[in-house]
Coordinates of C-alpha atoms in Angstrom, one line a residue:
Chain A
M47 CA -2.0 -26.0 -3.4
S48 CA -4.0 -23.0 -2.1
F49 CA -3.4 -21.5 1.3
V50 CA -7.2 -21.5 1.6
P51 CA -8.7 -24.9 2.5
G52 CA -11.3 -26.1 0.0
S53 CA -13.8 -26.7 2.7
F54 CA -13.6 -23.1 3.8
V55 CA -14.1 -21.8 0.3
N56 CA -17.4 -23.6 0.2
E57 CA -18.5 -21.9 3.4
L58 CA -17.4 -18.4 2.3
P59 CA -20.7 -16.9 1.2
N60 CA -22.1 -17.5 4.6
V61 CA -19.0 -17.1 6.8
S62 CA -19.7 -15.3 10.1
R63 CA -17.5 -12.7 11.5
S64 CA -16.4 -15.0 14.3
A65 CA -15.6 -17.8 11.9
A66 CA -13.6 -15.3 9.7
D67 CA -11.7 -14.1 12.7
A68 CA -10.7 -17.6 13.6
Q69 CA -8.9 -18.2 10.3
P70 CA -5.1 -18.0 10.0
F71 CA -5.3 -15.9 6.9
G72 CA -6.8 -12.6 5.8
I73 CA -10.4 -12.5 4.7
V74 CA -11.8 -9.3 3.2
Q75 CA -15.3 -9.3 1.7
V76 CA -15.8 -6.4 -0.8
D77 CA -18.7 -5.3 -2.9
D78 CA -18.5 -5.0 -6.6
S79 CA -16.7 -1.6 -6.4
G80 CA -14.2 -2.8 -3.8
V81 CA -15.8 -1.3 -0.7
I82 CA -15.0 -3.5 2.4
Q83 CA -17.9 -5.2 4.0
L84 CA -16.0 -7.6 6.3
Y85 CA -12.4 -7.3 7.4
N86 CA -11.2 -10.1 9.6
K87 CA -8.9 -10.0 12.6
W88 CA -5.9 -11.6 10.9
E89 CA -6.0 -9.0 8.1
S90 CA -6.5 -6.2 10.5
E91 CA -3.4 -7.2 12.6
M92 CA -1.2 -7.9 9.6
A93 CA -2.0 -4.5 8.0
A94 CA -2.2 -2.7 11.3
V95 CA -5.6 -1.2 10.2
P96 CA -8.3 -1.4 12.9
V97 CA -11.5 -3.2 11.6
P98 CA -13.7 -0.1 12.1
S99 CA -11.3 2.1 10.1
A100 CA -11.3 -0.4 7.2
E101 CA -14.9 -1.4 6.8
G102 CA -16.8 1.0 4.6
K103 CA -13.6 2.1 2.8
N104 CA -12.4 0.9 -0.6
F105 CA -9.9 -1.9 -0.2
F106 CA -8.0 -1.3 -3.4
T107 CA -7.8 2.5 -3.3
Q108 CA -7.9 3.5 0.4
V109 CA -6.9 0.6 2.6
A110 CA -4.4 -1.3 0.5
P111 CA -3.3 1.2 -2.2
C112 CA -0.5 -1.2 -3.1
T113 CA -3.2 -3.3 -4.8
N114 CA -4.5 -0.4 -6.9
N115 CA -3.1 -1.6 -10.2
R116 CA -3.9 -3.9 -13.1
L117 CA -2.4 -6.9 -11.3
V118 CA -5.0 -6.8 -8.5
F119 CA -7.7 -4.2 -8.9
G120 CA -7.7 -4.6 -12.6
K121 CA -8.1 -8.4 -12.3
F122 CA -10.8 -7.9 -9.7
K123 CA -12.8 -5.5 -11.9
D124 CA -12.5 -7.9 -14.9
G125 CA -13.7 -10.8 -12.8
V126 CA -16.7 -8.9 -11.4
A127 CA -17.6 -7.8 -15.0
K128 CA -17.4 -11.3 -16.2
G129 CA -19.2 -12.7 -13.2
E130 CA -16.4 -15.2 -12.5
L131 CA -13.1 -14.8 -10.6
D132 CA -10.8 -17.2 -8.9
S133 CA -7.2 -16.2 -9.1
E134 CA -4.3 -16.8 -6.7
F135 CA -0.9 -15.2 -7.1
N136 CA 2.2 -14.0 -5.1
Y137 CA 2.5 -10.4 -4.0
T138 CA 4.6 -8.2 -1.8
F139 CA 3.3 -5.6 0.7
T140 CA 5.4 -2.7 2.0
Y141 CA 2.8 -0.1 2.7
K142 CA 2.9 0.8 6.4
M143 CA 4.5 -2.5 7.3
K144 CA 7.9 -4.2 7.0
P145 CA 8.4 -6.1 3.7
T146 CA 5.8 -8.9 3.7
N147 CA 5.6 -11.7 1.1
V148 CA 2.0 -12.8 0.7
Q149 CA -0.3 -14.8 -1.6
I150 CA -3.5 -13.2 -2.7
R151 CA -6.6 -15.1 -3.8
L152 CA -9.3 -13.1 -5.5
M153 CA -12.7 -14.9 -5.6
R154 CA -16.2 -14.2 -6.7
H155 CA -18.9 -16.5 -5.5
A156 CA -21.3 -16.5 -8.4
A157 CA -24.5 -17.7 -6.7
S158 CA -24.3 -15.2 -3.8
R159 CA -22.6 -12.5 -6.0
T160 CA -20.1 -11.9 -3.2
N161 CA -16.5 -11.0 -3.7
W162 CA -13.5 -12.1 -1.5
V163 CA -9.9 -11.0 -1.2
L164 CA -8.0 -13.7 0.8
V165 CA -4.4 -13.1 1.9
G166 CA -1.9 -15.6 3.2
M167 CA 1.7 -15.4 4.2
R168 CA 4.3 -17.0 2.0
A169 CA 8.0 -17.7 2.4
A170 CA 10.3 -15.3 0.5
Chain B
M222 CA 7.0 25.3 16.4
F223 CA 6.3 23.2 13.3
A224 CA 9.9 23.3 12.1
E225 CA 11.0 21.9 15.4
Q226 CA 8.5 19.1 15.2
L227 CA 9.7 18.3 11.7
L228 CA 13.3 18.3 12.8
L229 CA 12.3 15.8 15.5
I230 CA 11.0 13.3 13.0
A231 CA 13.8 14.0 10.6
Q232 CA 16.4 12.2 12.7
D233 CA 19.1 10.3 10.7
S234 CA 19.5 7.7 13.4
V235 CA 15.9 6.6 13.5
T236 CA 15.5 6.2 9.8
D237 CA 19.0 4.7 9.5
I238 CA 18.1 2.0 12.0
A239 CA 14.9 1.3 10.1
A240 CA 16.8 1.1 6.8
V241 CA 19.3 -1.4 8.2
G242 CA 16.4 -3.4 9.5
F243 CA 14.6 -3.5 6.1
A244 CA 17.9 -4.4 4.4
S245 CA 18.3 -7.3 6.8
D246 CA 14.6 -8.4 6.2
V247 CA 15.2 -8.7 2.5
G248 CA 18.8 -10.0 2.7
L249 CA 20.6 -7.1 1.0
E250 CA 24.4 -7.4 0.6
S251 CA 26.6 -4.8 2.3
D252 CA 27.0 -2.6 -0.8
D253 CA 23.3 -2.5 -1.4
T254 CA 22.7 -1.8 2.3
R255 CA 25.0 1.2 2.1
L256 CA 23.1 2.4 -1.0
L257 CA 19.8 2.0 0.8
R258 CA 21.1 3.9 3.8
D259 CA 22.2 6.7 1.5
Y260 CA 18.7 6.6 -0.2
A261 CA 17.0 7.0 3.2
G262 CA 19.5 9.6 4.4
A263 CA 19.0 11.8 1.4
R264 CA 15.2 11.9 2.0
V265 CA 15.7 12.7 5.7
S266 CA 18.1 15.4 4.7
A267 CA 15.5 16.9 2.4
M268 CA 13.1 17.1 5.4
R269 CA 15.8 18.9 7.4
D270 CA 16.3 21.3 4.5
L271 CA 12.6 22.2 4.6
A272 CA 12.7 22.9 8.3
G273 CA 15.8 25.0 7.9
A274 CA 14.6 27.0 5.0
M275 CA 11.1 27.8 6.4
G276 CA 11.9 27.8 10.1
D277 CA 10.3 31.2 11.0
A278 CA 7.0 31.2 12.7
D279 CA 5.7 33.4 9.8
D280 CA 6.5 30.6 7.4
E281 CA 4.7 27.7 9.2
I282 CA 1.8 27.5 6.6
E283 CA 4.3 27.4 3.8
L284 CA 6.3 24.7 5.6
Y285 CA 3.2 22.7 6.2
R286 CA 2.2 23.0 2.5
T287 CA 5.7 22.1 1.3
L288 CA 5.8 19.1 3.6
A289 CA 2.5 18.0 2.2
A290 CA 4.0 18.2 -1.2
F291 CA 7.0 16.2 -0.1
W292 CA 4.6 13.6 1.3
L293 CA 3.0 13.4 -2.2
E294 CA 6.4 13.1 -3.8
L295 CA 7.3 10.2 -1.5
R296 CA 3.9 8.6 -2.0
F297 CA 4.4 8.6 -5.8
E298 CA 7.9 7.3 -5.3
W299 CA 6.6 4.5 -3.1
Q300 CA 3.9 3.8 -5.7
R301 CA 6.6 3.4 -8.4
N302 CA 8.6 1.0 -6.3
N303 CA 5.4 -0.9 -5.4
E304 CA 4.5 -1.4 -9.1
V305 CA 8.0 -2.5 -10.0
M306 CA 8.3 -5.0 -7.1
N307 CA 4.9 -6.5 -7.7
Y308 CA 5.2 -6.8 -11.5
Q309 CA 8.5 -8.5 -10.8
T310 CA 6.8 -10.8 -8.2
V311 CA 3.9 -11.7 -10.5
L312 CA 5.7 -12.0 -13.8
R313 CA 9.2 -13.3 -12.7
G314 CA 8.3 -15.0 -9.4
A315 CA 10.4 -12.7 -7.2
A316 CA 11.1 -9.0 -6.8
D317 CA 14.5 -7.3 -6.6
P318 CA 15.2 -7.0 -2.8
R319 CA 16.7 -3.5 -3.4
V320 CA 13.3 -2.3 -4.7
I321 CA 11.4 -3.9 -1.8
A322 CA 13.7 -2.3 0.7
E323 CA 13.4 1.1 -1.0
G324 CA 9.6 0.7 -0.9
S325 CA 9.8 -0.1 2.8
V326 CA 11.9 3.0 3.5
G327 CA 9.5 5.1 1.6
S328 CA 6.6 3.7 3.5
F329 CA 8.4 4.3 6.8
L330 CA 9.0 7.9 5.9
L331 CA 5.4 8.4 4.8
S332 CA 4.3 7.2 8.2
R333 CA 6.7 9.6 10.0
I334 CA 5.5 12.6 8.0
E335 CA 1.9 11.6 8.5
T336 CA 2.3 12.3 12.2
L337 CA 2.6 16.0 11.4
L338 CA -0.2 16.3 8.8
D339 CA -3.9 16.5 9.4
P340 CA -5.7 13.2 8.6
S341 CA -8.3 15.0 6.6
H342 CA -5.6 16.7 4.5
L343 CA -3.9 13.3 4.0
E344 CA -7.1 11.7 2.9
M345 CA -7.6 14.6 0.4
L346 CA -4.1 14.4 -1.0
G347 CA -4.3 10.6 -1.3
R348 CA -7.6 10.8 -3.1
Y349 CA -6.2 13.5 -5.5
A350 CA -3.1 11.3 -6.2
Q351 CA -5.2 8.3 -6.8
E352 CA -7.7 10.1 -9.0
L353 CA -4.9 11.7 -11.0
L354 CA -3.4 8.4 -11.9
A355 CA -6.8 6.7 -12.5
N356 CA -7.7 9.5 -14.9
E357 CA -4.4 9.1 -16.6
R358 CA -5.0 5.4 -17.0
H359 CA -8.4 6.1 -18.4
S360 CA -7.1 8.7 -20.8
V361 CA -4.4 6.3 -22.1
A362 CA -7.0 3.5 -22.5
L363 CA -9.3 5.8 -24.4
K364 CA -6.5 7.0 -26.6
E365 CA -5.6 3.4 -27.5
E366 CA -9.3 2.6 -28.3
L367 CA -9.4 5.6 -30.7
T368 CA -6.2 4.7 -32.6

């Protein structure tokens, strides 16, 4: 079962910043090249990266370089190229933070052509 | 002086406390905790060696340049640990705690060194490192397509 409620997934293309900030998991909207358009409060606090410092930068190469590999960025690029992406998997963050076990869900909303990186905590 | 600033961040005790904390976070046994503390201590010692070797005011630019090179070295080392722990996580379901802890120590030391380097230099170094590896990935892919 996903850490992202199904009802919220349906709202994603139109989620407001305040609604995104109210969620108990990370929400990052990125364009097709990975540049951050929306970075919510949870993600900002978890990664200790202020929202203004993150938005406008590339999520995979500049803000979360631990995701710059085939496992995450490669999967994202493949999904964008195919026009469909919905993949959830376990991951471990250590960059500028204590060891943190997370789940990552990569999604592309085909109708709105928007891309989402969702991050939730998981037990070790 | 820059060498004195470097010596301030290259304190064994601060990094050792952090290493012990990371070891506890991931549940390392005592032998592995000792190895992790040695791993951290060796890198802090390398920073002190830099400060000692280039401690004269005339050598400050060289010291800065060499510390930037050390940052890159640690960044690549952290990147290797990051790849190992996450391929293990994705393919086997869990990562080796020792690798996670070494990655955390590397990240901790990167943050310490970054307090002494200009943000614009760090951004440039990070971009070069990322482009270097991206180009390598591209070259390898291209070579495979051609063979």
